[in-house]
Amino acid sequence: MSEPIIKVERLAYSYPRKELVLYDINFEVNKGEVLGIIGPNGAGKSTLCKALNGLVPHFYGGKYGGRVVVAGMEVLEHTVAELSTKVGIVFQDPEEQMSGLALTVWEEVAFGLMMLGFPKEEIVRRVDEAIKQVGLEGFEKRSPFELSGGQQQRLAIATVLAVKPDVLVLDEPTAQLDPIGKFEVFSVIKRLAAEGSTIVVVEHEIEELATFADNILLLDQGRVKAYGPARDVLTQVEKLKSLGVDPPSVTELTYLLNKELGANLEVPITLDEAIKIYAEALGVS
Amino acid sequence: MSAGISLLKRTAVEANTIFQRLDGRVKFLYFIWATVLVYIFYDPYLTLAFLIVTLAMAAYAKVFKPIAMTLLIIIVPWIILGVLILALPFGFPWNKTVIGYINVLGYRLPVYLEGLGWGITWPLRISVAISSALFFYLTTNQAKLVATLFKMKVPFKAIYMIIATFQFIPLLFDEANTIIQAQISRGLKTDVGVLQRIKNYLAVVIPLTISALNKVQTRAITLESRGFSAPVKKTFLYEARLTAADWAFLGIMAAVTVFLAWVYVTIGYSPVAHLQWIWA
């Protein structure tokens, strides 16, 4: 078994002069794995994301306990700038992630590499590659502020990909997007996941998350309520509902059919699985 | 959207004339040089000549419109107000030479040369400063601007503050519009007296300030996550370096400086209009 690229041990944290927002968090992420983090608002999901690249505690301060190790670097012992080559983080609001120094999409993607002092030739190569990865070819000379929400979020992902971090952290990347924007961003995430990127993603769109997450971590009020393979967590329908998290519709439907009508169906977590299971149950091909 | 705001929304597509290709430092020097010279001389014709040259260069560089719009909005009202206040008999001690009379509401008022000269020269000087500064800003590609300022030993954090401010002002205006609309939807009355209108501003300014502070924090987090504070030598995609065109431009500026120094010594500070210093 490969060495975990992210190791979180007994992590506890509180913002300055506030109550604890994370209690005794433990989990691991292996290389090439996708971890989905779910939970109601205020569960501590975003704080946990910020703990992975050192913004917690270096930027915010506060009380910190336990250990977070990413790509062999203990977060507490390295600056956010040092960790930025290991962990790339994408936030909710795409517009707020723009550097403010770049006039074009191309320059925006180059910004992080320039800040990190990469050689010019390497910057050119990596920027072109990252723009291609998120499907923004042809937009290189456009202003970042002229793009749609989905395009801006893909640009934000490209800015991170250009640095080639070991881990990509996406904190509700589709929260502020319209359906088309969500579709565009999920397409990129799924492609990156299929290509073997290590991704930690906070997402409320559980139906989508179920299609590409290997493991799921369920947070509530700063505590881990469930953690394990996506199927094991997402099929805990009662638990998810009690915490205000909607499981995938097909999962809930099948769970209720089993419970209320005594059906004995395997519980799916994606639409594709559901079609297969129901087709078999109904005897149609 | 006002001209001032649209001016800040520079597009990425820029013309590629000789002025765009000039080094940013040369254009910055032109801004300082022209501004200082029009302040040394007190002559509306000479100041106008500087303004015309700057606007001609701006027109060639295809950035005439935003500069002209800014001047129209800021300078024209200033000249009208300045001339009216300074040239008419409001008791200013420098007004001595009467050059004519005008009828205002049945009163025959004298127009003074000193006030007229000052009322025109003063805003024109500002015009030269504004137009040459905008000429520098609008014809210098942002990547080149950053490299130029860095080469001028401006600390990188200060460069960021200067450049990013220009980009974020339009966003702040958009945010203010959203807040105003939201407050109006909640019953904020706009057809009210001046005092109530000032109170209304609080309903916009407070949420705008909070929102701006939140945005600044998010921006700081994002920049930090992208290596902004990394203790390494930053890479600039553009190298600021002087070319033959830059040297030629500097040469013209040097020649004009020598010529104007000779004019100042032999003719004086108002070589064309022959105005007297108003406080003399």
Coordinates of C-alpha atoms in Angstrom, one line a residue:
Chain A
M1 CA 0.0 0.0 0.0
S2 CA 1.3 3.4 -0.9
E3 CA 2.4 6.0 1.7
P4 CA -0.4 8.5 2.3
I5 CA 0.3 11.9 0.8
I6 CA -2.0 13.6 3.4
K7 CA -1.9 12.5 7.0
V8 CA -4.1 14.3 9.5
E9 CA -3.7 13.1 13.1
R10 CA -5.8 14.3 16.0
L11 CA -6.2 17.8 14.5
A12 CA -8.0 20.3 16.7
Y13 CA -8.3 24.0 16.0
S14 CA -10.0 27.2 17.1
Y15 CA -9.8 30.6 15.6
P16 CA -8.5 33.4 17.9
R17 CA -10.8 34.0 20.8
K18 CA -13.4 31.5 19.5
E19 CA -14.6 28.0 20.4
L20 CA -13.0 24.9 18.8
V21 CA -14.2 24.4 15.2
L22 CA -12.3 21.2 14.6
Y23 CA -12.1 18.3 17.1
D24 CA -9.8 15.3 16.9
I25 CA -9.8 15.0 13.1
N26 CA -8.0 11.9 11.7
F27 CA -7.8 10.8 8.1
E28 CA -5.4 9.9 5.3
V29 CA -5.4 10.4 1.6
N30 CA -3.2 8.3 -0.7
K31 CA -1.7 9.4 -3.9
G32 CA -4.2 9.5 -6.8
E33 CA -7.2 9.3 -4.4
V34 CA -10.2 11.7 -4.3
L35 CA -11.5 12.5 -0.8
G36 CA -14.9 14.2 -0.7
I37 CA -15.7 16.3 2.4
I38 CA -19.4 16.7 3.1
G39 CA -21.4 18.2 6.0
P40 CA -23.9 20.9 6.8
N41 CA -22.9 24.6 6.9
G42 CA -20.6 25.5 9.8
A43 CA -19.3 21.9 10.1
G44 CA -15.7 23.1 9.7
K45 CA -15.2 21.9 6.1
S46 CA -13.5 25.1 4.8
T47 CA -11.4 25.4 7.9
L48 CA -10.2 21.8 7.4
C49 CA -9.3 22.7 3.8
K50 CA -7.3 25.7 5.0
A51 CA -5.5 23.4 7.5
L52 CA -4.1 21.4 4.6
N53 CA -2.1 24.3 3.1
G54 CA -1.1 26.0 6.3
L55 CA -3.5 29.0 6.2
V56 CA -4.7 27.5 9.4
P57 CA -2.9 28.3 11.6
H58 CA -0.2 30.5 9.9
F59 CA -2.6 33.1 8.4
Y60 CA -5.4 33.0 11.0
G61 CA -3.5 32.3 14.2
G62 CA -5.6 30.6 16.9
K63 CA -5.1 27.4 18.9
Y64 CA -3.9 24.4 17.0
G65 CA -3.3 20.8 18.1
G66 CA -2.4 17.6 16.4
R67 CA -0.5 17.2 13.1
V68 CA -1.1 17.7 9.4
V69 CA 1.6 16.3 7.1
V70 CA 1.3 16.9 3.3
A71 CA 3.8 15.4 0.9
G72 CA 6.2 14.8 3.7
M73 CA 6.0 18.4 5.0
E74 CA 4.6 19.0 8.5
V75 CA 2.3 22.0 8.0
L76 CA 3.1 23.6 11.3
E77 CA 6.8 23.7 10.4
H78 CA 6.5 25.3 6.9
T79 CA 5.1 28.6 5.6
V80 CA 2.1 28.9 3.3
A81 CA 4.4 29.9 0.5
E82 CA 6.5 26.8 0.9
L83 CA 3.4 24.6 1.0
S84 CA 1.9 26.3 -2.0
T85 CA 4.0 24.1 -4.3
K86 CA 2.6 21.0 -2.5
V87 CA -1.0 22.0 -2.0
G88 CA -3.1 24.0 -4.5
I89 CA -6.3 25.4 -3.1
V90 CA -9.3 26.7 -5.0
F91 CA -12.0 28.6 -3.2
Q92 CA -15.8 29.2 -3.7
D93 CA -15.9 32.6 -5.3
P94 CA -14.0 32.6 -8.6
E95 CA -13.7 36.4 -8.9
E96 CA -12.1 36.8 -5.5
Q97 CA -9.4 34.4 -6.5
M98 CA -8.0 36.6 -9.3
S99 CA -4.6 38.0 -8.5
G100 CA -5.4 41.6 -9.6
L101 CA -2.1 41.8 -11.4
A102 CA -3.0 40.0 -14.6
L103 CA -4.8 41.5 -17.5
T104 CA -5.2 38.2 -19.4
V105 CA -6.1 34.6 -18.6
W106 CA -2.6 33.6 -19.7
E107 CA -1.0 36.1 -17.2
E108 CA -3.3 35.0 -14.4
V109 CA -2.2 31.4 -14.8
A110 CA 1.4 32.5 -14.9
F111 CA 1.0 34.6 -11.7
G112 CA 1.7 31.9 -9.2
L113 CA 4.7 30.6 -11.1
M114 CA 6.1 34.1 -11.3
M115 CA 5.7 34.6 -7.6
L116 CA 7.5 31.3 -7.0
G117 CA 10.4 32.4 -9.2
F118 CA 10.1 29.7 -11.9
P119 CA 12.2 30.2 -15.0
K120 CA 10.5 31.9 -18.0
E121 CA 10.6 28.9 -20.3
E122 CA 9.1 26.7 -17.6
I123 CA 6.4 29.3 -17.0
V124 CA 5.4 29.4 -20.7
R125 CA 5.3 25.6 -20.9
R126 CA 3.3 25.1 -17.7
V127 CA 0.8 27.9 -18.4
D128 CA 0.0 26.5 -21.8
E129 CA -0.4 23.0 -20.3
A130 CA -2.6 24.1 -17.5
I131 CA -4.9 26.2 -19.8
K132 CA -5.3 23.1 -21.9
Q133 CA -6.1 20.9 -18.9
V134 CA -9.1 23.0 -18.0
G135 CA -10.2 23.6 -21.6
L136 CA -9.6 27.3 -21.8
E137 CA -7.7 27.3 -25.0
G138 CA -8.7 30.3 -27.1
F139 CA -9.3 32.4 -24.0
E140 CA -5.7 33.2 -23.3
K141 CA -5.9 36.9 -24.2
R142 CA -9.2 37.5 -22.6
S143 CA -9.5 39.5 -19.3
P144 CA -10.2 37.1 -16.4
F145 CA -13.1 39.4 -15.4
E146 CA -14.8 39.0 -18.8
L147 CA -15.2 35.2 -18.3
S148 CA -18.4 33.4 -17.1
G149 CA -18.4 32.0 -13.6
G150 CA -17.7 28.5 -14.8
Q151 CA -14.8 29.7 -16.9
Q152 CA -13.4 31.8 -14.1
Q153 CA -13.5 28.8 -11.8
R154 CA -11.8 26.7 -14.4
L155 CA -9.2 29.5 -14.6
A156 CA -8.8 29.3 -10.8
I157 CA -8.2 25.6 -11.1
A158 CA -5.6 26.2 -13.9
T159 CA -3.7 28.7 -11.8
V160 CA -3.3 26.0 -9.2
L161 CA -2.6 23.2 -11.7
A162 CA 0.2 25.2 -13.3
V163 CA 2.2 25.0 -10.1
K164 CA 1.8 21.1 -10.3
P165 CA 1.0 20.6 -6.6
D166 CA 0.9 17.2 -5.1
V167 CA -2.6 17.8 -3.8
L168 CA -5.5 19.8 -5.2
V169 CA -7.9 21.1 -2.6
L170 CA -11.2 22.4 -3.9
D171 CA -13.4 24.2 -1.3
E172 CA -17.0 24.2 -2.7
P173 CA -15.8 25.0 -6.2
T174 CA -19.3 25.0 -7.7
A175 CA -21.2 26.7 -4.9
Q176 CA -21.6 30.0 -6.7
L177 CA -22.0 28.7 -10.2
D178 CA -25.1 28.2 -12.5
P179 CA -25.8 24.7 -13.8
I180 CA -23.7 25.2 -16.9
G181 CA -20.8 26.5 -14.8
K182 CA -21.2 23.5 -12.4
F183 CA -21.1 21.1 -15.3
E184 CA -18.0 22.7 -16.7
V185 CA -16.1 22.6 -13.4
F186 CA -17.2 19.0 -12.6
S187 CA -16.1 17.9 -16.0
V188 CA -12.6 19.2 -15.3
I189 CA -12.5 17.7 -11.8
K190 CA -13.6 14.3 -13.1
R191 CA -11.0 14.4 -15.8
L192 CA -8.3 15.3 -13.3
A193 CA -9.5 12.5 -11.0
A194 CA -9.4 10.0 -13.8
E195 CA -5.9 11.1 -14.7
G196 CA -4.7 10.2 -11.2
S197 CA -4.6 13.6 -9.4
T198 CA -4.9 13.6 -5.6
I199 CA -7.9 15.7 -4.8
V200 CA -9.7 16.8 -1.6
V201 CA -13.0 18.4 -2.5
V202 CA -15.7 20.0 -0.3
E203 CA -18.9 19.7 -2.1
H204 CA -22.7 20.0 -1.5
E205 CA -23.5 18.4 -4.9
I206 CA -23.4 14.9 -3.4
E207 CA -24.9 13.3 -6.5
E208 CA -21.9 14.5 -8.5
L209 CA -19.4 13.8 -5.8
A210 CA -20.6 10.2 -5.6
T211 CA -19.5 9.7 -9.2
F212 CA -15.8 10.4 -8.6
A213 CA -14.9 10.3 -4.9
D214 CA -13.0 7.3 -3.6
N215 CA -13.6 8.2 0.1
I216 CA -15.9 10.5 1.9
L217 CA -15.5 12.3 5.2
L218 CA -18.7 13.5 6.9
L219 CA -18.1 16.4 9.2
D220 CA -20.6 17.9 11.7
Q221 CA -19.9 20.6 14.2
G222 CA -16.1 20.1 13.8
R223 CA -16.2 16.3 14.4
V224 CA -15.9 13.4 12.0
K225 CA -19.2 11.6 11.9
A226 CA -18.3 9.1 9.2
Y227 CA -15.2 8.4 7.2
G228 CA -14.5 5.6 4.7
P229 CA -15.2 4.5 1.1
A230 CA -17.8 6.7 -0.6
R231 CA -20.3 3.8 -0.8
D232 CA -20.1 3.0 2.9
V233 CA -20.7 6.7 3.9
L234 CA -23.3 7.7 1.3
T235 CA -25.5 4.7 2.0
Q236 CA -25.8 5.7 5.7
V237 CA -29.0 7.4 4.7
E238 CA -30.5 7.9 8.2
K239 CA -27.3 9.4 9.6
L240 CA -26.9 11.8 6.6
K241 CA -30.5 13.0 6.8
S242 CA -30.2 13.5 10.6
L243 CA -27.3 15.9 10.0
G244 CA -29.1 17.8 7.3
V245 CA -27.1 16.3 4.4
D246 CA -29.1 14.9 1.5
P247 CA -27.8 11.5 0.2
P248 CA -28.0 10.9 -3.5
S249 CA -31.6 10.7 -4.6
V250 CA -31.2 7.2 -6.0
T251 CA -29.6 6.1 -2.8
E252 CA -32.4 7.5 -0.7
L253 CA -35.1 6.0 -3.0
T254 CA -33.6 2.5 -2.9
Y255 CA -33.1 2.7 0.8
L256 CA -36.7 3.6 1.4
L257 CA -37.9 0.9 -1.0
N258 CA -35.9 -1.6 1.0
K259 CA -37.1 -0.3 4.3
E260 CA -40.8 0.5 3.6
L261 CA -41.7 -2.0 1.0
G262 CA -39.2 -4.8 1.9
A263 CA -37.5 -4.7 -1.5
N264 CA -34.1 -6.3 -1.4
L265 CA -32.2 -4.1 -3.7
E266 CA -28.5 -3.3 -3.7
V267 CA -28.2 0.4 -2.7
P268 CA -26.7 2.5 -5.5
I269 CA -24.9 5.8 -5.1
T270 CA -24.9 7.0 -8.7
L271 CA -27.5 7.2 -11.4
D272 CA -25.7 4.7 -13.6
E273 CA -25.6 2.1 -10.8
A274 CA -29.3 2.7 -10.1
I275 CA -30.2 2.2 -13.8
K276 CA -28.3 -1.1 -13.7
I277 CA -29.8 -2.3 -10.4
Y278 CA -33.4 -1.3 -11.4
A279 CA -33.1 -2.8 -14.8
E280 CA -32.1 -6.1 -13.3
A281 CA -34.9 -5.9 -10.7
L282 CA -37.5 -5.1 -13.4
G283 CA -36.1 -7.7 -15.7
V284 CA -35.4 -5.3 -18.6
S285 CA -32.1 -5.1 -20.4
Chain B
M1 CA -20.6 53.7 -16.3
S2 CA -18.6 56.9 -15.9
A3 CA -15.6 57.6 -18.0
G4 CA -13.4 57.4 -14.9
I5 CA -14.5 53.8 -14.3
S6 CA -14.5 52.7 -17.9
L7 CA -10.9 54.1 -18.0
L8 CA -9.9 51.7 -15.3
K9 CA -11.3 48.8 -17.2
R10 CA -8.5 48.4 -19.6
T11 CA -8.9 45.6 -22.1
A12 CA -6.1 43.2 -22.9
V13 CA -6.2 44.0 -26.6
E14 CA -3.8 47.0 -27.0
A15 CA -2.5 48.8 -30.0
N16 CA 1.2 48.3 -30.9
T17 CA 2.5 51.6 -31.9
I18 CA 5.9 53.1 -31.1
F19 CA 4.5 54.6 -27.9
Q20 CA 3.3 51.2 -26.6
R21 CA 6.8 49.9 -27.3
L22 CA 8.6 52.7 -25.5
D23 CA 10.0 51.7 -22.1
G24 CA 7.7 52.5 -19.2
R25 CA 10.4 54.4 -17.4
V26 CA 10.8 56.8 -20.4
K27 CA 7.0 57.5 -20.4
F28 CA 7.0 57.9 -16.7
L29 CA 9.9 60.4 -17.0
Y30 CA 7.9 62.2 -19.7
F31 CA 5.0 62.6 -17.2
I32 CA 7.3 64.0 -14.5
W33 CA 9.2 66.2 -17.0
A34 CA 6.1 67.7 -18.7
T35 CA 4.4 68.4 -15.4
V36 CA 7.5 70.1 -13.9
L37 CA 8.1 72.2 -17.0
V38 CA 4.5 73.5 -17.2
Y39 CA 4.7 74.4 -13.5
I40 CA 8.0 76.3 -14.0
F41 CA 6.5 78.4 -16.9
Y42 CA 3.4 80.5 -16.4
D43 CA 2.1 80.7 -20.0
P44 CA -1.2 79.2 -21.2
Y45 CA 0.1 79.0 -24.8
L46 CA 3.2 77.0 -23.8
T47 CA 1.1 74.8 -21.5
L48 CA -1.4 74.3 -24.3
A49 CA 1.5 73.3 -26.6
F50 CA 2.5 70.6 -24.1
L51 CA -1.1 69.4 -23.9
I52 CA -1.4 69.2 -27.7
V53 CA 1.8 67.2 -28.1
T54 CA 0.7 64.8 -25.3
L55 CA -2.8 64.4 -26.9
A56 CA -1.3 64.0 -30.3
M57 CA 0.9 61.1 -29.0
A58 CA -2.2 59.7 -27.3
A59 CA -4.2 59.8 -30.5
Y60 CA -1.4 58.1 -32.4
A61 CA -1.2 55.4 -29.6
K62 CA -5.1 55.0 -29.9
V63 CA -5.7 56.1 -26.3
F64 CA -7.0 59.6 -27.1
K65 CA -10.7 58.9 -26.2
P66 CA -10.3 57.9 -22.5
I67 CA -7.8 60.8 -21.9
A68 CA -10.0 63.3 -23.6
M69 CA -13.1 62.1 -21.7
T70 CA -11.3 62.5 -18.4
L71 CA -10.1 66.0 -19.3
L72 CA -13.6 67.0 -20.4
I73 CA -15.1 65.8 -17.1
I74 CA -12.4 67.2 -14.8
I75 CA -10.8 70.2 -16.6
V76 CA -13.4 71.9 -18.6
P77 CA -15.7 72.7 -15.6
W78 CA -12.6 73.7 -13.7
I79 CA -11.6 76.2 -16.4
I80 CA -15.1 77.7 -16.6
L81 CA -15.3 78.0 -12.8
G82 CA -11.6 79.2 -12.5
V83 CA -12.0 81.9 -15.1
L84 CA -15.3 83.1 -13.7
I85 CA -14.0 83.4 -10.1
L86 CA -10.5 84.6 -10.9
A87 CA -11.1 87.0 -13.8
L88 CA -14.1 88.9 -12.5
P89 CA -14.0 91.6 -9.8
F90 CA -14.2 89.5 -6.7
G91 CA -11.6 91.5 -5.0
F92 CA -8.5 89.5 -5.8
P93 CA -5.4 91.7 -5.3
W94 CA -3.6 90.5 -8.4
N95 CA -6.3 91.7 -10.8
K96 CA -4.9 94.9 -12.2
T97 CA -5.1 94.9 -16.1
V98 CA -8.7 95.3 -17.5
I99 CA -9.0 93.7 -20.9
G100 CA -12.7 94.2 -21.5
Y101 CA -16.2 94.2 -20.0
I102 CA -19.0 91.7 -19.9
N103 CA -22.7 92.1 -19.0
V104 CA -23.9 89.8 -16.2
L105 CA -27.6 90.3 -15.2
G106 CA -27.5 93.9 -16.2
Y107 CA -24.2 94.6 -14.4
R108 CA -21.1 95.7 -16.5
L109 CA -18.2 93.7 -15.0
P110 CA -14.5 94.2 -15.9
V111 CA -12.5 91.1 -17.0
Y112 CA -8.9 91.1 -15.7
L113 CA -6.0 89.7 -17.7
E114 CA -4.2 88.3 -14.6
G115 CA -7.2 86.4 -13.4
L116 CA -8.0 85.1 -16.9
G117 CA -4.5 83.9 -17.5
W118 CA -4.4 82.2 -14.1
G119 CA -7.9 80.7 -14.6
I120 CA -6.8 79.1 -17.9
T121 CA -3.2 78.2 -17.1
W122 CA -3.8 76.5 -13.8
P123 CA -6.3 73.9 -15.1
L124 CA -4.2 73.5 -18.2
R125 CA -1.2 72.5 -16.1
I126 CA -3.4 69.9 -14.4
S127 CA -4.4 68.7 -17.9
V128 CA -0.8 68.2 -18.9
A129 CA -0.2 66.2 -15.7
I130 CA -3.3 64.1 -16.0
S131 CA -2.9 63.4 -19.7
S132 CA 0.8 62.6 -19.5
A133 CA 0.1 60.3 -16.5
L134 CA -2.7 58.6 -18.3
F135 CA -0.6 58.3 -21.5
F136 CA 2.0 56.5 -19.4
Y137 CA -0.6 54.2 -17.7
L138 CA -2.7 53.4 -20.8
T139 CA 0.1 52.7 -23.2
T140 CA 2.2 50.6 -20.9
N141 CA 1.2 46.9 -20.8
Q142 CA 0.5 45.8 -17.3
A143 CA 3.3 43.1 -17.3
K144 CA 5.7 45.8 -18.6
L145 CA 4.4 48.2 -16.0
V146 CA 5.1 45.8 -13.2
A147 CA 8.6 45.1 -14.5
T148 CA 9.2 48.8 -15.0
L149 CA 8.2 49.7 -11.4
F150 CA 10.2 46.7 -10.1
K151 CA 13.3 48.0 -12.1
M152 CA 12.7 51.4 -10.5
K153 CA 13.2 49.7 -7.2
V154 CA 9.6 50.0 -6.1
P155 CA 9.0 47.1 -3.5
F156 CA 6.9 44.3 -5.0
K157 CA 4.1 44.7 -2.4
A158 CA 3.8 48.4 -3.2
I159 CA 3.6 47.5 -6.9
Y160 CA 0.8 45.1 -6.2
M161 CA -1.1 47.7 -4.2
I162 CA -0.8 50.3 -7.1
I163 CA -1.8 47.9 -9.9
A164 CA -4.4 45.9 -8.1
T165 CA -6.2 49.0 -6.9
F166 CA -6.8 50.0 -10.5
Q167 CA -8.3 46.5 -11.2
F168 CA -10.5 46.3 -8.2
I169 CA -12.1 49.8 -8.2
P170 CA -14.5 48.8 -11.0
L171 CA -15.4 45.6 -9.0
L172 CA -16.1 47.8 -6.0
F173 CA -18.4 50.0 -8.0
D174 CA -20.3 46.9 -9.2
E175 CA -20.6 45.8 -5.5
A176 CA -21.8 49.3 -4.5
N177 CA -24.5 49.1 -7.3
T178 CA -25.7 45.7 -6.0
I179 CA -25.9 47.0 -2.5
I180 CA -27.8 50.1 -3.5
Q181 CA -30.3 48.0 -5.5
A182 CA -30.7 45.7 -2.5
Q183 CA -31.3 48.6 -0.1
I184 CA -33.8 50.2 -2.5
S185 CA -35.6 46.9 -2.8
R186 CA -35.9 46.9 1.0
G187 CA -37.5 50.3 1.0
L188 CA -34.6 52.8 1.0
K189 CA -36.0 56.0 -0.4
T190 CA -33.9 57.9 -2.9
D191 CA -36.3 60.9 -3.6
V192 CA -35.4 62.6 -0.3
G193 CA -33.7 65.7 1.0
V194 CA -30.0 66.2 1.4
L195 CA -29.8 65.2 5.1
Q196 CA -31.7 62.0 4.6
R197 CA -29.6 61.3 1.5
I198 CA -26.4 61.6 3.6
K199 CA -28.0 59.1 6.0
N200 CA -28.9 56.8 3.2
Y201 CA -25.2 56.7 2.2
L202 CA -24.6 54.9 5.5
A203 CA -26.9 52.1 4.4
V204 CA -24.6 51.6 1.4
V205 CA -21.2 52.5 2.9
I206 CA -21.4 50.2 5.9
P207 CA -22.3 46.9 4.0
L208 CA -19.8 48.0 1.2
T209 CA -17.0 48.4 3.8
I210 CA -17.7 45.1 5.4
S211 CA -18.0 43.4 2.0
A212 CA -14.7 45.0 0.8
L213 CA -12.9 43.9 4.0
N214 CA -14.1 40.4 3.5
K215 CA -13.0 40.5 -0.1
V216 CA -9.6 41.9 0.9
Q217 CA -9.1 39.0 3.3
T218 CA -10.1 36.4 0.7
R219 CA -7.7 38.0 -1.7
A220 CA -4.9 38.0 0.8
I221 CA -5.6 34.3 1.5
T222 CA -5.6 33.5 -2.3
L223 CA -2.4 35.5 -2.9
E224 CA -0.7 33.8 0.1
S225 CA -1.8 30.4 -1.2
R226 CA -0.2 31.2 -4.6
G227 CA 3.2 32.0 -3.3
F228 CA 3.0 35.8 -3.1
S229 CA 5.2 35.9 0.0
A230 CA 7.6 33.2 -1.2
P231 CA 11.1 34.4 -0.3
V232 CA 12.5 33.9 -3.8
K233 CA 13.4 36.2 -6.6
K234 CA 10.2 36.8 -8.6
T235 CA 10.2 36.1 -12.3
F236 CA 9.0 38.8 -14.7
L237 CA 8.0 37.8 -18.1
Y238 CA 9.0 41.2 -19.5
E239 CA 12.5 42.6 -19.1
A240 CA 12.5 46.4 -18.9
R241 CA 15.3 47.6 -21.1
L242 CA 16.0 50.7 -23.2
T243 CA 15.9 50.5 -27.0
A244 CA 17.0 53.0 -29.7
A245 CA 13.5 54.5 -29.8
D246 CA 13.7 55.1 -26.0
W247 CA 17.0 56.9 -26.4
A248 CA 15.7 59.0 -29.3
F249 CA 12.7 60.0 -27.2
L250 CA 15.0 60.9 -24.2
G251 CA 17.2 62.8 -26.7
I252 CA 14.2 64.9 -27.9
M253 CA 13.2 65.6 -24.2
A254 CA 16.8 66.7 -23.5
A255 CA 16.9 69.0 -26.5
V256 CA 13.5 70.6 -25.6
T257 CA 14.8 71.0 -22.0
V258 CA 17.9 72.9 -23.2
F259 CA 15.8 75.1 -25.5
L260 CA 13.2 75.9 -22.8
A261 CA 16.0 76.7 -20.3
W262 CA 17.4 79.2 -22.9
V263 CA 13.8 80.6 -23.3
Y264 CA 13.4 80.9 -19.5
V265 CA 16.7 82.8 -19.2
T266 CA 16.3 85.1 -22.2
I267 CA 12.6 85.7 -22.4
G268 CA 11.2 84.7 -19.0
Y269 CA 8.5 82.5 -17.5
S270 CA 5.7 83.6 -19.8
P271 CA 7.5 83.7 -23.2
V272 CA 4.3 83.8 -25.4
A273 CA 1.5 85.4 -23.4
H274 CA 3.8 87.7 -21.4
L275 CA 1.8 87.4 -18.2
Q276 CA 2.9 88.8 -14.9
W277 CA 3.1 86.5 -11.9
I278 CA -0.2 87.1 -10.2
W279 CA 1.3 87.4 -6.7
A280 CA 4.1 89.6 -7.9

